[in-house]
Tab-separated table of C-alpha atoms in Angstrom:
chain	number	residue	atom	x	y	z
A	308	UNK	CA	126.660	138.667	105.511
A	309	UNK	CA	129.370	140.731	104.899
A	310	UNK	CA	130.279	141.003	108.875
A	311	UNK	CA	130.709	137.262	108.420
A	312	UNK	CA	133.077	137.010	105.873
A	313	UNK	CA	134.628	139.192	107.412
A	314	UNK	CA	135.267	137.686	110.330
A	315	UNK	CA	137.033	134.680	108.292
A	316	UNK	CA	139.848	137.091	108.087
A	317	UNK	CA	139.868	139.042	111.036
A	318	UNK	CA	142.948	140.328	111.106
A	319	UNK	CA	143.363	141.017	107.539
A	320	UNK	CA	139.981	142.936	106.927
A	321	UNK	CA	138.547	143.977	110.217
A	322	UNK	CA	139.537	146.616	112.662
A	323	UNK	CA	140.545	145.197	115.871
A	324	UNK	CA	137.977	147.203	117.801
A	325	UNK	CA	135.116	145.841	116.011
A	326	UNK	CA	136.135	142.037	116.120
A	327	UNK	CA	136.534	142.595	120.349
A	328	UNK	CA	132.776	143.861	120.019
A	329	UNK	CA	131.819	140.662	118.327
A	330	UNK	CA	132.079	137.593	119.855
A	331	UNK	CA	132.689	134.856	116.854
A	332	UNK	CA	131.331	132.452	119.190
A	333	UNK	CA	127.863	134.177	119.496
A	334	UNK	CA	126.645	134.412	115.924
A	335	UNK	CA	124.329	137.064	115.560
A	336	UNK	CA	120.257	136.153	115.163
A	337	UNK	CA	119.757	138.255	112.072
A	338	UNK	CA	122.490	136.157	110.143
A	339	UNK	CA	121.442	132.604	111.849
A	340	UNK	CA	117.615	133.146	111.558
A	341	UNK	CA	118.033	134.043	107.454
A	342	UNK	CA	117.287	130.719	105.058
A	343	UNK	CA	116.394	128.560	108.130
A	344	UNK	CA	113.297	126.611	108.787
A	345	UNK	CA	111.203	127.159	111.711
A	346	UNK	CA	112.563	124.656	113.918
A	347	UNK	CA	110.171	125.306	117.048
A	348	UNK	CA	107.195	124.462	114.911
A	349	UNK	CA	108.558	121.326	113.113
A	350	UNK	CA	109.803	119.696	116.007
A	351	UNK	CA	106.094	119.982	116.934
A	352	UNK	CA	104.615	118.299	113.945
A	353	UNK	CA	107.248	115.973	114.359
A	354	UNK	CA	106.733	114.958	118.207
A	355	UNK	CA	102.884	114.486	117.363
A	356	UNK	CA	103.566	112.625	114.639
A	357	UNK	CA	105.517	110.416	117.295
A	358	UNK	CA	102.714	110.698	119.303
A	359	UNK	CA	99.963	109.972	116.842
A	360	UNK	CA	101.938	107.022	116.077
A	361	UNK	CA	102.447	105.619	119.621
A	362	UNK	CA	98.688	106.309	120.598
A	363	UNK	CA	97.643	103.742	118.045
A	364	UNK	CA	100.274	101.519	119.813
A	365	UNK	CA	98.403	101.981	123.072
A	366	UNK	CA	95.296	100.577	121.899
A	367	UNK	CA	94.038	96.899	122.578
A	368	UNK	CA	93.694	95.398	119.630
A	369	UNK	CA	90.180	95.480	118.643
A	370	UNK	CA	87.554	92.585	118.335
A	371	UNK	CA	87.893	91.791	114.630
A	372	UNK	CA	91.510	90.279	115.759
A	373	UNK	CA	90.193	87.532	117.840
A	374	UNK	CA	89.867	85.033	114.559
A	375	UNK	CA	93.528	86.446	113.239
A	376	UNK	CA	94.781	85.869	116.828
A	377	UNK	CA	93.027	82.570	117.764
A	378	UNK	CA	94.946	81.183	113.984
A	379	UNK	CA	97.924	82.148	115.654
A	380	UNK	CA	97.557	80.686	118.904
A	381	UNK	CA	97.550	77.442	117.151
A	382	UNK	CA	100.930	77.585	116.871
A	383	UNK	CA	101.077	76.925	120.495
A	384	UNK	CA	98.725	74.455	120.728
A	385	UNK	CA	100.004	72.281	117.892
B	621	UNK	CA	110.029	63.526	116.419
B	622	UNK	CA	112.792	66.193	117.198
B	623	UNK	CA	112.286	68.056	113.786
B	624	UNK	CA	108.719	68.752	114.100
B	625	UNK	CA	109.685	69.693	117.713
B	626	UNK	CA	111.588	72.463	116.553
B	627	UNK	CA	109.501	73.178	113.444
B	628	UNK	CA	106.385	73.728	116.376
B	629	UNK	CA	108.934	75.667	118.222
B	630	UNK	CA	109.711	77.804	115.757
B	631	UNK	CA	106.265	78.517	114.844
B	632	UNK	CA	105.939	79.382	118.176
B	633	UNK	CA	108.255	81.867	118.081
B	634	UNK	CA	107.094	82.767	115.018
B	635	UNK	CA	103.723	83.616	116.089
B	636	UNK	CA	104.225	84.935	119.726
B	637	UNK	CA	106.613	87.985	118.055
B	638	UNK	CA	103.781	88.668	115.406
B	639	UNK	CA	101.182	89.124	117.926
B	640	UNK	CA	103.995	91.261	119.490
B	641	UNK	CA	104.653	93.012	116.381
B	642	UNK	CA	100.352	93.375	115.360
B	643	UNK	CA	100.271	97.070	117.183
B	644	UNK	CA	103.006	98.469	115.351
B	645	UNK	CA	101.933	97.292	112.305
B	646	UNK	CA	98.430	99.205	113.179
B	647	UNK	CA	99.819	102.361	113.697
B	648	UNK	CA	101.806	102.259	110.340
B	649	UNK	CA	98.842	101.321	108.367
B	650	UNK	CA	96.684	103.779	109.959
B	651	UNK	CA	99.198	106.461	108.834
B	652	UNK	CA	99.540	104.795	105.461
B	653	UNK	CA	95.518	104.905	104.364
B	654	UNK	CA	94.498	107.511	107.332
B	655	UNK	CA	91.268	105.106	107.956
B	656	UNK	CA	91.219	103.013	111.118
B	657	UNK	CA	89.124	100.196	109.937
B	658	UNK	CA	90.776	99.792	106.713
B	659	UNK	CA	94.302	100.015	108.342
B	660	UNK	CA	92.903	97.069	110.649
B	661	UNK	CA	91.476	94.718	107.413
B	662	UNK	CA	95.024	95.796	105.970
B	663	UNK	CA	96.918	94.551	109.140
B	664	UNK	CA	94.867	91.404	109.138
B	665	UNK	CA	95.271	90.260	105.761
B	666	UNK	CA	99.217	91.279	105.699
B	667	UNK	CA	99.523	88.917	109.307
B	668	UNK	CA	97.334	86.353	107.282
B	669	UNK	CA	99.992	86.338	104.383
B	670	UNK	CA	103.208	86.584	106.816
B	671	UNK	CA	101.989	83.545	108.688
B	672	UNK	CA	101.219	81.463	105.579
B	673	UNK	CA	104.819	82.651	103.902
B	674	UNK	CA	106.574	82.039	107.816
B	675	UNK	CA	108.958	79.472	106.292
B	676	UNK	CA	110.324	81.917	103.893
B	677	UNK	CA	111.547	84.119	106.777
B	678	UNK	CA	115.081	84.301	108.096
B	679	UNK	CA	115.876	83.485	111.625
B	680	UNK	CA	117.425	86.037	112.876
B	681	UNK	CA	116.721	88.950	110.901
B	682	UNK	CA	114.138	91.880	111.632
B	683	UNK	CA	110.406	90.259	111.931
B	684	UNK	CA	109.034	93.945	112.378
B	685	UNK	CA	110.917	95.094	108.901
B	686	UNK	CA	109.834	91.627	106.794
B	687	UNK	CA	105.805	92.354	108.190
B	688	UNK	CA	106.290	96.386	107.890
B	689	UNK	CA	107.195	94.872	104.016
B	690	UNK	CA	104.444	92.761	103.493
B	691	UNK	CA	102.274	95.293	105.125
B	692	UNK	CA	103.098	97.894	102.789
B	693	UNK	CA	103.508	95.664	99.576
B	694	UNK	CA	99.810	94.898	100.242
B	695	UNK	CA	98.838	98.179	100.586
B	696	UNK	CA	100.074	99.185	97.589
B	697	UNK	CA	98.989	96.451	95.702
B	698	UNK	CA	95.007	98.009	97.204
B	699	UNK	CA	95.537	100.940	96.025
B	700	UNK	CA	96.318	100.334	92.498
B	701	UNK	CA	93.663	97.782	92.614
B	702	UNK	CA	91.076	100.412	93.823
B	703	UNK	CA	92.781	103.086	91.216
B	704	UNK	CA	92.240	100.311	87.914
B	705	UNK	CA	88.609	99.712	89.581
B	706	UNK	CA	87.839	103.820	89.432
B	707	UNK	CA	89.170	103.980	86.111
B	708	UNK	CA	87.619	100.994	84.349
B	709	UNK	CA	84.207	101.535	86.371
B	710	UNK	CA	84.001	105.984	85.241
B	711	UNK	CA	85.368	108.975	84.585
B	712	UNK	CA	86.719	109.813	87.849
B	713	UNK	CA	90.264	109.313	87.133
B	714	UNK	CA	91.643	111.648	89.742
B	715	UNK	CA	91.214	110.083	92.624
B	716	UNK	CA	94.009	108.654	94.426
B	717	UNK	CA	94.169	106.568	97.856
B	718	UNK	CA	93.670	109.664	99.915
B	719	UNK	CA	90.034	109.783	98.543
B	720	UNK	CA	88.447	106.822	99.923
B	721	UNK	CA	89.841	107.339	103.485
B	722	UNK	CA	88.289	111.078	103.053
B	723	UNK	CA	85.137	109.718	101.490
B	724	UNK	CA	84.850	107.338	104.694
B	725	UNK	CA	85.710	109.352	107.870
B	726	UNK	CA	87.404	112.442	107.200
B	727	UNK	CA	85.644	113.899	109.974
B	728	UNK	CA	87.729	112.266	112.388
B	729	UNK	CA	91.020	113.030	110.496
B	730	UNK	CA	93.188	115.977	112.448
B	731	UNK	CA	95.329	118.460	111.044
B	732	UNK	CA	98.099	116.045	111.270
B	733	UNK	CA	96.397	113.245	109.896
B	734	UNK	CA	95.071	115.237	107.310
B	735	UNK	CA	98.784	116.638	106.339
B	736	UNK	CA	100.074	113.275	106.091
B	737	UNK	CA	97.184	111.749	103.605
B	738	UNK	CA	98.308	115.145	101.146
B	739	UNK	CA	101.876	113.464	100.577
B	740	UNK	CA	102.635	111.345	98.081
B	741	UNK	CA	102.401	107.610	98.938
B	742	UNK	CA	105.942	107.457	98.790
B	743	UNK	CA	106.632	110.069	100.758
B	744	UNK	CA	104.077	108.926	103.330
B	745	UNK	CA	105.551	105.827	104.164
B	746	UNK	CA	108.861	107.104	104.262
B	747	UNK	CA	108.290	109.724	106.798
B	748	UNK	CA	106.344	107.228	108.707
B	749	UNK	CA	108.691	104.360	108.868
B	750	UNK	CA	111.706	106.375	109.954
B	751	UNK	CA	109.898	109.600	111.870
B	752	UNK	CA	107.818	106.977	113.793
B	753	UNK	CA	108.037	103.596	113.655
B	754	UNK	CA	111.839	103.646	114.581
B	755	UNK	CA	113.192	102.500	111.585
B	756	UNK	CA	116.954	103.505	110.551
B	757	UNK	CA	116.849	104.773	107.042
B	758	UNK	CA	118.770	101.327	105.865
B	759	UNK	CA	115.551	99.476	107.819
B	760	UNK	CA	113.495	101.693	105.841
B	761	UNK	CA	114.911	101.598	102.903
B	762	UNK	CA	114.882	98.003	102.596
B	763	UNK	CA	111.385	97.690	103.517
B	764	UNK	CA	110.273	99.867	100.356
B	765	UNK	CA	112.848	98.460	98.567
B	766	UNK	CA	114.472	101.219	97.344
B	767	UNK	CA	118.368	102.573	97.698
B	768	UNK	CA	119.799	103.937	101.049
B	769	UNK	CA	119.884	107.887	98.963
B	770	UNK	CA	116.589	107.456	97.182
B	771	UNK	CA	115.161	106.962	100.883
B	772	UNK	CA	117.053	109.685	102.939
B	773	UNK	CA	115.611	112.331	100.258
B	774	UNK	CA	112.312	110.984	100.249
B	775	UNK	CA	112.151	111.173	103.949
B	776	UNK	CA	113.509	114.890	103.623
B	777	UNK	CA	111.298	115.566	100.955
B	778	UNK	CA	108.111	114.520	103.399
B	779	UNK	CA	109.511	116.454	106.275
B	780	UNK	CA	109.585	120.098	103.930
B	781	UNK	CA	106.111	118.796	102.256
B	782	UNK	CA	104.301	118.425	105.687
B	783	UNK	CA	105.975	121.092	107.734
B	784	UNK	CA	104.760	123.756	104.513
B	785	UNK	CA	101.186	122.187	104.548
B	786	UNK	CA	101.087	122.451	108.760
B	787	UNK	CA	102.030	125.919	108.180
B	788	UNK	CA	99.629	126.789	105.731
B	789	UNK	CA	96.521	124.768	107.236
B	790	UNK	CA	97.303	126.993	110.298
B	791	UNK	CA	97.484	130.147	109.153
């Protein structure tokens, strides 16, 4: 944490020998991985939710339709 | 006569992109009530009502969100029906929605499934409309009728609810 604020102010606070070391670009795992949620595994409930979701989609609609369906093929008939 | 022309036209239309639409609403319901067969008798009675009430809809705005409305105005109107039943009928006064489904089939419930029937109803439909029916949050939003804020928190509020009870069921 304090490495980070830090590097705000490089010049002012930091040796230059230490910001060369770091790259501010590359921000280190410890600091990124603190307060964050574990993407990897969220992404999965996610994509299965998705999933769950489109499987349903997939189905033929089953047999207690045909007297909702045949009311609405009326429309075409009419 | 030309007007009935159109009128059968329209109706046509009408009933050609509900059919269309009859999968999708499915797959919400199922994740709304976590029981296949009464998602299906939900489905069927919400298409009943939105092809009785087809003049009231506006050409050329969403079909899927005004069914995906009725849908879920339905369902919600079950629920507190079957809540008011539990309480007038015994002591049971806990139950909520999640019950009967369990009651019914639980067995064939996954983890997932099982998740999603722990959040609130609210919550439940939110995550559902806009992590998988496609809805925008506005979509969304309007078909639960609540305020563009209201439903981006209590889609974000689902997503932290299910990813802790994932987490925990797999531990």
């Amino acid at each position: 944490m304090k490495t980070a604020e830090l590097q705000v102010f490089p010049g002012k606070f930091m040796e230059p020998r230490l910001s060369h070391r770091e790259d501010p670009k590359q921000p280190k795992p410890a600091t990124r991985a603190k307060g964050r949620k574990p993407v990897g595994r969220d992404q999965k409930w996610a994509a299965d939710l998705r999933d769950m979701y489109k499987s349903v989609l997939d189905e033929p609609l089953p047999d207690s339709f045909t007297d909702l369906l045949r009311k609405l093929d009326q429309a075409d008939d009419a | 006569m030309p007007e009935r022309h159109q009128h059968h036209g329209q109706d046509r239309d009408f009933s050609a992109e509900l059919v269309r639409i009859l999968p999708h609403l499915r797959a919400f319901a199922r994740g709304l009530c976590g029981s296949a067969d009464l998602a299906d008798d939900l489905v069927q009675e919400a298409a009943s009502k939105a092809w009785a009430a087809r003049n009231r809809f506006e050409p050329g705005t969403s079909l899927k969100a005004w069914t995906f409305t009725i849908l879920r105005n339905h369902f919600l109107n079950e629920i507190r029906k079957y809540r008011r039943e539990i309480n007038l009928g015994d002591d049971t006064t806990h139950l909520n929605l999640a019950e009967r489904p369990k009651q019914e089939d639980q067995l064939h419930l996954n983890d997932l499934e099982l998740a999603l029937q722990k959040l609130p109803d609210d919550r439940r439909e939110a995550l559902l409309l806009v992590g998988a029916s496609g809805f925008s949050y506005e979509e969304a939003a309007e078909v639960c009728g609540v305020a563009l804020g209201t439903m981006k928190s209590r889609v974000s509020r689902a997503r932290v609810a299910l990813a802790d009870i994932m987490r925990t069921s797999q531990q």
